[in-house]
Amino acid sequence: MTVGQQPILELQGITKSFGGVEALRGVDFALYPGEIHGLVGENGAGKSTLMKIIAGVHSEFSGRFLIDGKEMHFRSARDAHAAGIAMVHQELSVAPDLTVAENVFLGNQPTNALGLVQWRRMAREAGEQLARFGIDVDPMARLGDLPIGLQQLIEIARVLFSGARIVILDEPTSALSPPEVERLFATLRRLREEGTAIVFISHFIEDILLVSDTVTVFRNGRKVAETASAATSKGALIEAMIGRGGEALEHSYADDLMLPQPSDSKVVLRVDQLSLSRSLQDVSFEARAGEVLGIYGFMGCGQQELSRILFGKLKPDSGTLAVDGTRKTFASTAAARRAGVALVPESRRDMLFHQEPVYKNISISILDRISALLLKPVQERDIAKRQVDQLQIRPPVVGLDLGMLSGGNQQKVALAKWLTYPPKLLVLCEPTRGMDVGAKNDVINIVRDLRTKGLAIIVLSTEPETVLSLADRILVLKRGALVREFRNEPVSKDRLLEAA
Amino acid sequence: MSSETALATGRRARGLAPFLRSQMRNIAPFLTLIFLSAFFAFASPSFATLDNLGNILTQVSVTGIIAVGLTFVILCAEIDLSIASIANVTGIAVAYFTLQESYVNIANIPLPGAVAIILSILLCALLGLVNALGLTVIGIPSFIMTLAMMQIAAGISALLVRGQIAYKVPDMITTLGSGSVSGIPWIVIVAAIMLLGGHLVLTYTRFGRYVYMVGGNREAAEYSGLNVKLILGAVMVISAVCSGIGGMLGVAHFGSAQQNEFDTYLLDSIAAVVVGGTSLFGGRGGIGNTIVGLFVLGVLNNGLDHVNIDSFLKILIRGLILLAALVINVYAQRLREKAAE
C-alpha cells in the first residue's frame, strides 16, 4: 500500500550508545503518512531510544534523519515539535492541579488582544475536542481529581489534537480500561484517515495486531523484522522479539486456573478493619509465609492506598496492622522497614535515584545492616554485584547511573534493593507493568523463588494477568472494600473481571 | 567535587566534551577562582602575597564555619535563612554568660567559661531543633520556618543585650577567635577542621550518604525505608550548631558582641555554598565545592579592597557574581539531567 509513496519520516543507519553500551545499532526505519506503525520488543531492545531520537529528546546519535526527504537535525524536543512530531510518554505528564481545559491547551491557551486567557472559549473548545474522543468530562474540573485512566486519555487527546503529523504513543494503553482502549483505537483510525502517521509502542501484542498496519520488531538494539500486521501472528512476533519459542511464555489466562490449597503456614501480616476516608472501608485479611496473596481491582479501587498503609507511608483512619502477631502503628517508612515490611511501588521513578549509580540504589535500604557509622564501599559494591548477577540486570555494571538502564532492568533494581536481607513481607504494586514478556517472566520467577524462601508476598495489580500469574490466593478489591476471595478454586480472567 | 561523582560520571561520559559538561558544576567555580586570582594579582601588587593569603583565610573563616552546616541543608534541597541570626544570638549568649567589665551595662549572668560555652551551644542546638520540628513535624517549608527563626533569634539577641555592647567572652573562645599558634590564626584552624569534618561525614559515613540520597530524590528515599524527617531534622540542627560555633568565634574575632553584627553572613554563607556549585535542587555538590566557593568570595572581597574601587560598587559586584553563580548552578543541573536521559 505504501509502495511509491514518499515516507514522511525516514531514518537510516541510526546508532546510539550510552557510555559504551549500544542501545541502537544501524537501525533503518520508515514511516508513511496515514500509517499506524506498531513497535514491539523487549524492554531495553531500543524502541524507546529510537522514539526519543525521533522526538528530539536524544540529539546525539549517528545516522541519517530525514523528514519529507529532507535531512534534519533536532537539537531539542521543541525542534521536533515544530516539525510536527508529538509524543505521549509512558509516564503520565499532566498538570494535576490545573483544570482539564488548561491541560488540553497547555502552552497555547487561546488569548484575546490583551493577552488574557479566554477561559470560556478554552473550556468550550476543550470540551469539543474531548467529545470527539468520546470523553465527557467537565472541562473546568481539576484534572488530578479524575481517575488515572481518564487523565491518561486526556493527555493522549491533547497530543493527538495538537495538529502533529507524526504522533508517537509509548505504551498508551497500560492504564486504560477495555472500553477506553476501544475509544483510543477508534480515534487513531480516524486520524489515520486524515493522513497522520502514528507510531504505537505496546507490550500488548493483541493491541498492536488489532490497530496497526505494519509491525516492526526490535531485539538488542537491532531491527529484526518488519511485516504487515495482517501477515503475522502473536506467536511469530513474540518469537522474533525474544528469539526463542515464545508460545509457552505468554499465557492468555482465558481458561480456568486452579488455585492451590490455602497454606496454613504462619500468619505474617494480619490486617483488621482498615479504613481510610473515601479509599478503604473495613479491609481485613491476612498474609502468610510462603504464600503469594494477589489483590486485584480496577484503577482507583484503593490498592495504592492499601499498599502505602502497609509500608507506613499513609496512616489509616482506623483499623490495625499486626506483623508476626505484634500490633504495629508505623510512624514512618523506616519503622515499617525495620518491622520487616518492604514495598515496591508501581512507579519506578518514586523509588529509584536516577542520577546515582546502580550500587547505591541497591544498597540504600540495607546500609544500616552493613555499616554502623562509616560506609563500606567495597562490601556495598559486592552486594550489588551479587544482586545484579542473580537478577540478570543488564548491563551488569554496578557503577553505571541508574538512569542509563532500561525500564525492565530498573524494575529489577527496585526489587534488588530488598533482596539482600529479605523482608518478612514484600508488597509489590504492579510488578510487571510495562514490561515485555522476557522481563515479566524473570520477575515472576524471582517472586516464586522468594515465596519458596518463606516470604509473605502481596501482589497488587490492576492487570488480571499479573495477579493470575503469581498469586496462590486472590482478593478482589472494589471501591475500597474486599468483595471476593478466590481460594482453592478455579479462577480465570473473566471471573476476576466479573468479581471486580 | 566528590571523587565518587567524578568516577561515576567519568565512566559514563566517554570523551572530553561530555565529561566537561557533566562536571560543569565543579569546573566553573574553579575557573572563576583562578580568573579572579589572576585578575587581582595583575591589578594590584599587594594582592598576591603570603600575608594577604593569610588575610583572605582569616576573612573567610567565620563564613566557612557557618557554611559547613548550610552545605548539609542545601544538599537536602532545603534552606536555612536563620544561620546569621543564630550565629549572632549564640555569640551574644556566650558573652552574656561571661563576667563583663564594670562599664558594660548589661544585666548578665556570669558563669564559668566552660558552662557558658555549653549553654550557648545548647541554645543554638535548641533553636535548630525548633527549625527541625517546624519543618518535619508541622510541615512548614524551611524557607518560611527559618525566616521566622531569623526573627526569633534576632529577638532573643535584642533582649539579651538591649542595645548595649558586650566585650568579654570565655578565654577559650577568645583564644580560638583571635589568637594564633605559630603564626596561624586559631580561627583558620577551627574552620579547616570543621570543613574537613563536614567533608568526612558527607563522604564516608552512612549519614552523609543519606543526606545525598534525600537530596537526590526525597520520595525514593522514603520508599527505600529511610527516616527522611529524622535526616532533615538532623541537618537543621547541624546547621544551627555550626552557625552557633561560627557566632561565638566571630564575636571573639570582632572583639565585641552586639545586635546585627552577623547580618552580612547570611548572604555570604549561602553565596559560598551556591557559588561553589552545590546544587540548589539537592543531592549534588559537597564541602569541596563550598571551599572553592569560600575562596571565590574571599578573593573577591579582599581583592576589591586592593584595587581602587568605589566601596559602594563592591556590593553591586558581589550581587552580580552571585547571580552569575546561580545561573551556572541551574544550568549545570539542566546539563546533568540531559546527560542522564
PDB file of N, CA, C and O in Angstrom, chain B residues 148-196:
ATOM      1  N   ALA B 148      11.137  32.764  60.020  1.00  0.00           N
ATOM      2  CA  ALA B 148      10.583  33.066  61.339  1.00  0.00           C
ATOM      3  C   ALA B 148      11.676  32.968  62.400  1.00  0.00           C
ATOM      4  O   ALA B 148      11.784  33.823  63.282  1.00  0.00           O
ATOM      5  N   MET B 149      12.500  31.903  62.264  1.00  0.00           N
ATOM      6  CA  MET B 149      13.563  31.710  63.250  1.00  0.00           C
ATOM      7  C   MET B 149      14.581  32.846  63.199  1.00  0.00           C
ATOM      8  O   MET B 149      15.133  33.247  64.222  1.00  0.00           O
ATOM      9  N   MET B 150      14.809  33.375  62.036  1.00  0.00           N
ATOM     10  CA  MET B 150      15.723  34.509  61.880  1.00  0.00           C
ATOM     11  C   MET B 150      15.263  35.653  62.781  1.00  0.00           C
ATOM     12  O   MET B 150      16.050  36.255  63.502  1.00  0.00           O
ATOM     13  N   GLN B 151      13.944  35.865  62.755  1.00  0.00           N
ATOM     14  CA  GLN B 151      13.376  36.948  63.555  1.00  0.00           C
ATOM     15  C   GLN B 151      13.411  36.596  65.047  1.00  0.00           C
ATOM     16  O   GLN B 151      13.723  37.440  65.885  1.00  0.00           O
ATOM     17  N   ILE B 152      13.109  35.330  65.351  1.00  0.00           N
ATOM     18  CA  ILE B 152      13.091  34.903  66.754  1.00  0.00           C
ATOM     19  C   ILE B 152      14.482  35.044  67.365  1.00  0.00           C
ATOM     20  O   ILE B 152      14.660  35.610  68.453  1.00  0.00           O
ATOM     21  N   ALA B 153      15.494  34.558  66.638  1.00  0.00           N
ATOM     22  CA  ALA B 153      16.863  34.627  67.164  1.00  0.00           C
ATOM     23  C   ALA B 153      17.297  36.085  67.317  1.00  0.00           C
ATOM     24  O   ALA B 153      17.939  36.455  68.311  1.00  0.00           O
ATOM     25  N   ALA B 154      16.916  36.919  66.352  1.00  0.00           N
ATOM     26  CA  ALA B 154      17.258  38.337  66.456  1.00  0.00           C
ATOM     27  C   ALA B 154      16.577  38.944  67.671  1.00  0.00           C
ATOM     28  O   ALA B 154      17.163  39.778  68.378  1.00  0.00           O
ATOM     29  N   GLY B 155      15.362  38.482  67.934  1.00  0.00           N
ATOM     30  CA  GLY B 155      14.627  38.987  69.097  1.00  0.00           C
ATOM     31  C   GLY B 155      15.306  38.609  70.402  1.00  0.00           C
ATOM     32  O   GLY B 155      15.435  39.446  71.312  1.00  0.00           O
ATOM     33  N   ILE B 156      15.763  37.359  70.477  1.00  0.00           N
ATOM     34  CA  ILE B 156      16.452  36.929  71.700  1.00  0.00           C
ATOM     35  C   ILE B 156      17.732  37.746  71.876  1.00  0.00           C
ATOM     36  O   ILE B 156      18.048  38.219  72.975  1.00  0.00           O
ATOM     37  N   SER B 157      18.446  37.958  70.774  1.00  0.00           N
ATOM     38  CA  SER B 157      19.669  38.777  70.830  1.00  0.00           C
ATOM     39  C   SER B 157      19.349  40.146  71.406  1.00  0.00           C
ATOM     40  O   SER B 157      20.035  40.644  72.305  1.00  0.00           O
ATOM     41  N   ALA B 158      18.293  40.744  70.884  1.00  0.00           N
ATOM     42  CA  ALA B 158      17.935  42.105  71.304  1.00  0.00           C
ATOM     43  C   ALA B 158      17.627  42.129  72.795  1.00  0.00           C
ATOM     44  O   ALA B 158      18.071  43.030  73.516  1.00  0.00           O
ATOM     45  N   LEU B 159      16.891  41.121  73.265  1.00  0.00           N
ATOM     46  CA  LEU B 159      16.539  41.093  74.684  1.00  0.00           C
ATOM     47  C   LEU B 159      17.767  40.913  75.553  1.00  0.00           C
ATOM     48  O   LEU B 159      17.841  41.465  76.653  1.00  0.00           O
ATOM     49  N   LEU B 160      18.753  40.132  75.075  1.00  0.00           N
ATOM     50  CA  LEU B 160      19.934  39.888  75.900  1.00  0.00           C
ATOM     51  C   LEU B 160      20.813  41.126  76.006  1.00  0.00           C
ATOM     52  O   LEU B 160      21.297  41.444  77.088  1.00  0.00           O
ATOM     53  N   VAL B 161      21.038  41.827  74.921  1.00  0.00           N
ATOM     54  CA  VAL B 161      21.982  42.962  75.000  1.00  0.00           C
ATOM     55  C   VAL B 161      21.293  44.318  75.138  1.00  0.00           C
ATOM     56  O   VAL B 161      21.907  45.279  75.574  1.00  0.00           O
ATOM     57  N   ARG B 162      20.019  44.390  74.783  1.00  0.00           N
ATOM     58  CA  ARG B 162      19.259  45.635  74.935  1.00  0.00           C
ATOM     59  C   ARG B 162      20.021  46.838  74.393  1.00  0.00           C
ATOM     60  O   ARG B 162      20.179  47.856  75.065  1.00  0.00           O
ATOM     61  N   GLY B 163      20.540  46.685  73.210  1.00  0.00           N
ATOM     62  CA  GLY B 163      21.193  47.816  72.554  1.00  0.00           C
ATOM     63  C   GLY B 163      22.611  48.089  73.038  1.00  0.00           C
ATOM     64  O   GLY B 163      23.285  48.967  72.526  1.00  0.00           O
ATOM     65  N   GLN B 164      23.074  47.345  74.036  1.00  0.00           N
ATOM     66  CA  GLN B 164      24.430  47.551  74.549  1.00  0.00           C
ATOM     67  C   GLN B 164      25.425  46.680  73.793  1.00  0.00           C
ATOM     68  O   GLN B 164      25.056  45.883  72.936  1.00  0.00           O
ATOM     69  N   ILE B 165      26.682  46.833  74.131  1.00  0.00           N
ATOM     70  CA  ILE B 165      27.721  46.012  73.524  1.00  0.00           C
ATOM     71  C   ILE B 165      28.491  45.308  74.628  1.00  0.00           C
ATOM     72  O   ILE B 165      28.891  45.943  75.617  1.00  0.00           O
ATOM     73  N   ALA B 166      28.670  43.994  74.484  1.00  0.00           N
ATOM     74  CA  ALA B 166      29.481  43.244  75.446  1.00  0.00           C
ATOM     75  C   ALA B 166      30.819  42.937  74.792  1.00  0.00           C
ATOM     76  O   ALA B 166      30.915  42.822  73.566  1.00  0.00           O
ATOM     77  N   TYR B 167      31.859  42.804  75.614  1.00  0.00           N
ATOM     78  CA  TYR B 167      33.197  42.614  75.042  1.00  0.00           C
ATOM     79  C   TYR B 167      33.846  41.306  75.444  1.00  0.00           C
ATOM     80  O   TYR B 167      34.626  40.734  74.711  1.00  0.00           O
ATOM     81  N   LYS B 168      33.526  40.837  76.652  1.00  0.00           N
ATOM     82  CA  LYS B 168      34.248  39.686  77.171  1.00  0.00           C
ATOM     83  C   LYS B 168      33.565  38.367  76.775  1.00  0.00           C
ATOM     84  O   LYS B 168      32.335  38.260  76.834  1.00  0.00           O
ATOM     85  N   VAL B 169      34.379  37.419  76.382  1.00  0.00           N
ATOM     86  CA  VAL B 169      33.880  36.062  76.187  1.00  0.00           C
ATOM     87  C   VAL B 169      34.840  35.132  76.922  1.00  0.00           C
ATOM     88  O   VAL B 169      35.929  35.561  77.297  1.00  0.00           O
ATOM     89  N   PRO B 170      34.461  33.851  77.142  1.00  0.00           N
ATOM     90  CA  PRO B 170      35.376  32.947  77.865  1.00  0.00           C
ATOM     91  C   PRO B 170      36.755  32.895  77.198  1.00  0.00           C
ATOM     92  O   PRO B 170      36.871  33.028  75.974  1.00  0.00           O
ATOM     93  N   ASP B 171      37.768  32.657  77.988  1.00  0.00           N
ATOM     94  CA  ASP B 171      39.152  32.696  77.495  1.00  0.00           C
ATOM     95  C   ASP B 171      39.366  31.769  76.302  1.00  0.00           C
ATOM     96  O   ASP B 171      40.039  32.108  75.342  1.00  0.00           O
ATOM     97  N   MET B 172      38.772  30.575  76.396  1.00  0.00           N
ATOM     98  CA  MET B 172      38.973  29.609  75.317  1.00  0.00           C
ATOM     99  C   MET B 172      38.450  30.172  73.997  1.00  0.00           C
ATOM    100  O   MET B 172      39.083  30.037  72.952  1.00  0.00           O
ATOM    101  N   ILE B 173      37.282  30.818  74.083  1.00  0.00           N
ATOM    102  CA  ILE B 173      36.699  31.392  72.870  1.00  0.00           C
ATOM    103  C   ILE B 173      37.577  32.538  72.366  1.00  0.00           C
ATOM    104  O   ILE B 173      37.832  32.672  71.166  1.00  0.00           O
ATOM    105  N   THR B 174      38.070  33.349  73.294  1.00  0.00           N
ATOM    106  CA  THR B 174      38.940  34.457  72.898  1.00  0.00           C
ATOM    107  C   THR B 174      40.154  33.926  72.139  1.00  0.00           C
ATOM    108  O   THR B 174      40.538  34.457  71.095  1.00  0.00           O
ATOM    109  N   THR B 175      40.749  32.860  72.679  1.00  0.00           N
ATOM    110  CA  THR B 175      41.930  32.283  72.022  1.00  0.00           C
ATOM    111  C   THR B 175      41.576  31.764  70.631  1.00  0.00           C
ATOM    112  O   THR B 175      42.235  32.076  69.641  1.00  0.00           O
ATOM    113  N   LEU B 176      40.511  30.965  70.560  1.00  0.00           N
ATOM    114  CA  LEU B 176      40.154  30.365  69.272  1.00  0.00           C
ATOM    115  C   LEU B 176      39.727  31.425  68.260  1.00  0.00           C
ATOM    116  O   LEU B 176      39.948  31.288  67.066  1.00  0.00           O
ATOM    117  N   GLY B 177      39.121  32.491  68.732  1.00  0.00           N
ATOM    118  CA  GLY B 177      38.610  33.512  67.812  1.00  0.00           C
ATOM    119  C   GLY B 177      39.662  34.491  67.372  1.00  0.00           C
ATOM    120  O   GLY B 177      39.654  34.926  66.213  1.00  0.00           O
ATOM    121  N   SER B 178      40.580  34.867  68.297  1.00  0.00           N
ATOM    122  CA  SER B 178      41.510  35.928  67.908  1.00  0.00           C
ATOM    123  C   SER B 178      42.970  35.580  68.143  1.00  0.00           C
ATOM    124  O   SER B 178      43.839  36.358  67.793  1.00  0.00           O
ATOM    125  N   GLY B 179      43.230  34.414  68.756  1.00  0.00           N
ATOM    126  CA  GLY B 179      44.618  34.030  68.984  1.00  0.00           C
ATOM    127  C   GLY B 179      45.205  33.320  67.781  1.00  0.00           C
ATOM    128  O   GLY B 179      44.529  33.099  66.778  1.00  0.00           O
ATOM    129  N   SER B 180      46.508  33.015  67.895  1.00  0.00           N
ATOM    130  CA  SER B 180      47.092  32.229  66.822  1.00  0.00           C
ATOM    131  C   SER B 180      48.198  31.346  67.382  1.00  0.00           C
ATOM    132  O   SER B 180      48.697  31.581  68.480  1.00  0.00           O
ATOM    133  N   VAL B 181      48.511  30.305  66.649  1.00  0.00           N
ATOM    134  CA  VAL B 181      49.556  29.394  67.081  1.00  0.00           C
ATOM    135  C   VAL B 181      50.593  29.311  65.966  1.00  0.00           C
ATOM    136  O   VAL B 181      50.241  29.081  64.805  1.00  0.00           O
ATOM    137  N   SER B 182      51.834  29.564  66.333  1.00  0.00           N
ATOM    138  CA  SER B 182      52.961  29.684  65.394  1.00  0.00           C
ATOM    139  C   SER B 182      52.541  30.382  64.103  1.00  0.00           C
ATOM    140  O   SER B 182      52.741  29.892  62.996  1.00  0.00           O
ATOM    141  N   GLY B 183      51.913  31.524  64.300  1.00  0.00           N
ATOM    142  CA  GLY B 183      51.606  32.391  63.159  1.00  0.00           C
ATOM    143  C   GLY B 183      50.296  32.100  62.466  1.00  0.00           C
ATOM    144  O   GLY B 183      49.804  32.918  61.701  1.00  0.00           O
ATOM    145  N   ILE B 184      49.713  30.942  62.746  1.00  0.00           N
ATOM    146  CA  ILE B 184      48.448  30.628  62.077  1.00  0.00           C
ATOM    147  C   ILE B 184      47.289  30.936  63.024  1.00  0.00           C
ATOM    148  O   ILE B 184      47.262  30.429  64.148  1.00  0.00           O
ATOM    149  N   PRO B 185      46.352  31.769  62.576  1.00  0.00           N
ATOM    150  CA  PRO B 185      45.216  32.101  63.458  1.00  0.00           C
ATOM    151  C   PRO B 185      44.431  30.848  63.808  1.00  0.00           C
ATOM    152  O   PRO B 185      44.153  30.007  62.943  1.00  0.00           O
ATOM    153  N   TRP B 186      44.039  30.753  65.069  1.00  0.00           N
ATOM    154  CA  TRP B 186      43.241  29.600  65.509  1.00  0.00           C
ATOM    155  C   TRP B 186      41.938  29.486  64.720  1.00  0.00           C
ATOM    156  O   TRP B 186      41.459  28.409  64.433  1.00  0.00           O
ATOM    157  N   ILE B 187      41.380  30.634  64.389  1.00  0.00           N
ATOM    158  CA  ILE B 187      40.070  30.596  63.746  1.00  0.00           C
ATOM    159  C   ILE B 187      40.160  29.910  62.371  1.00  0.00           C
ATOM    160  O   ILE B 187      39.239  29.214  61.940  1.00  0.00           O
ATOM    161  N   VAL B 188      41.306  30.087  61.711  1.00  0.00           N
ATOM    162  CA  VAL B 188      41.507  29.403  60.427  1.00  0.00           C
ATOM    163  C   VAL B 188      41.608  27.901  60.655  1.00  0.00           C
ATOM    164  O   VAL B 188      41.039  27.089  59.907  1.00  0.00           O
ATOM    165  N   ILE B 189      42.317  27.542  61.734  1.00  0.00           N
ATOM    166  CA  ILE B 189      42.465  26.113  62.031  1.00  0.00           C
ATOM    167  C   ILE B 189      41.106  25.489  62.346  1.00  0.00           C
ATOM    168  O   ILE B 189      40.756  24.416  61.850  1.00  0.00           O
ATOM    169  N   VAL B 190      40.316  26.196  63.164  1.00  0.00           N
ATOM    170  CA  VAL B 190      38.990  25.666  63.509  1.00  0.00           C
ATOM    171  C   VAL B 190      38.138  25.504  62.244  1.00  0.00           C
ATOM    172  O   VAL B 190      37.501  24.472  62.026  1.00  0.00           O
ATOM    173  N   ALA B 191      38.161  26.541  61.388  1.00  0.00           N
ATOM    174  CA  ALA B 191      37.373  26.461  60.148  1.00  0.00           C
ATOM    175  C   ALA B 191      37.827  25.272  59.307  1.00  0.00           C
ATOM    176  O   ALA B 191      36.996  24.516  58.779  1.00  0.00           O
ATOM    177  N   ALA B 192      39.154  25.096  59.211  1.00  0.00           N
ATOM    178  CA  ALA B 192      39.680  23.993  58.404  1.00  0.00           C
ATOM    179  C   ALA B 192      39.233  22.652  58.973  1.00  0.00           C
ATOM    180  O   ALA B 192      38.809  21.752  58.242  1.00  0.00           O
ATOM    181  N   ILE B 193      39.308  22.537  60.305  1.00  0.00           N
ATOM    182  CA  ILE B 193      38.917  21.267  60.936  1.00  0.00           C
ATOM    183  C   ILE B 193      37.431  21.002  60.704  1.00  0.00           C
ATOM    184  O   ILE B 193      37.023  19.887  60.379  1.00  0.00           O
ATOM    185  N   MET B 194      36.625  22.046  60.834  1.00  0.00           N
ATOM    186  CA  MET B 194      35.188  21.833  60.659  1.00  0.00           C
ATOM    187  C   MET B 194      34.849  21.492  59.209  1.00  0.00           C
ATOM    188  O   MET B 194      33.991  20.649  58.936  1.00  0.00           O
ATOM    189  N   LEU B 195      35.507  22.154  58.278  1.00  0.00           N
ATOM    190  CA  LEU B 195      35.256  21.835  56.867  1.00  0.00           C
ATOM    191  C   LEU B 195      35.682  20.395  56.576  1.00  0.00           C
ATOM    192  O   LEU B 195      34.956  19.645  55.923  1.00  0.00           O
ATOM    193  N   LEU B 196      36.852  20.035  57.121  1.00  0.00           N
ATOM    194  CA  LEU B 196      37.317  18.659  56.898  1.00  0.00           C
ATOM    195  C   LEU B 196      36.338  17.660  57.520  1.00  0.00           C
ATOM    196  O   LEU B 196      35.943  16.674  56.891  1.00  0.00           O
TER     197      LEU B 196
END
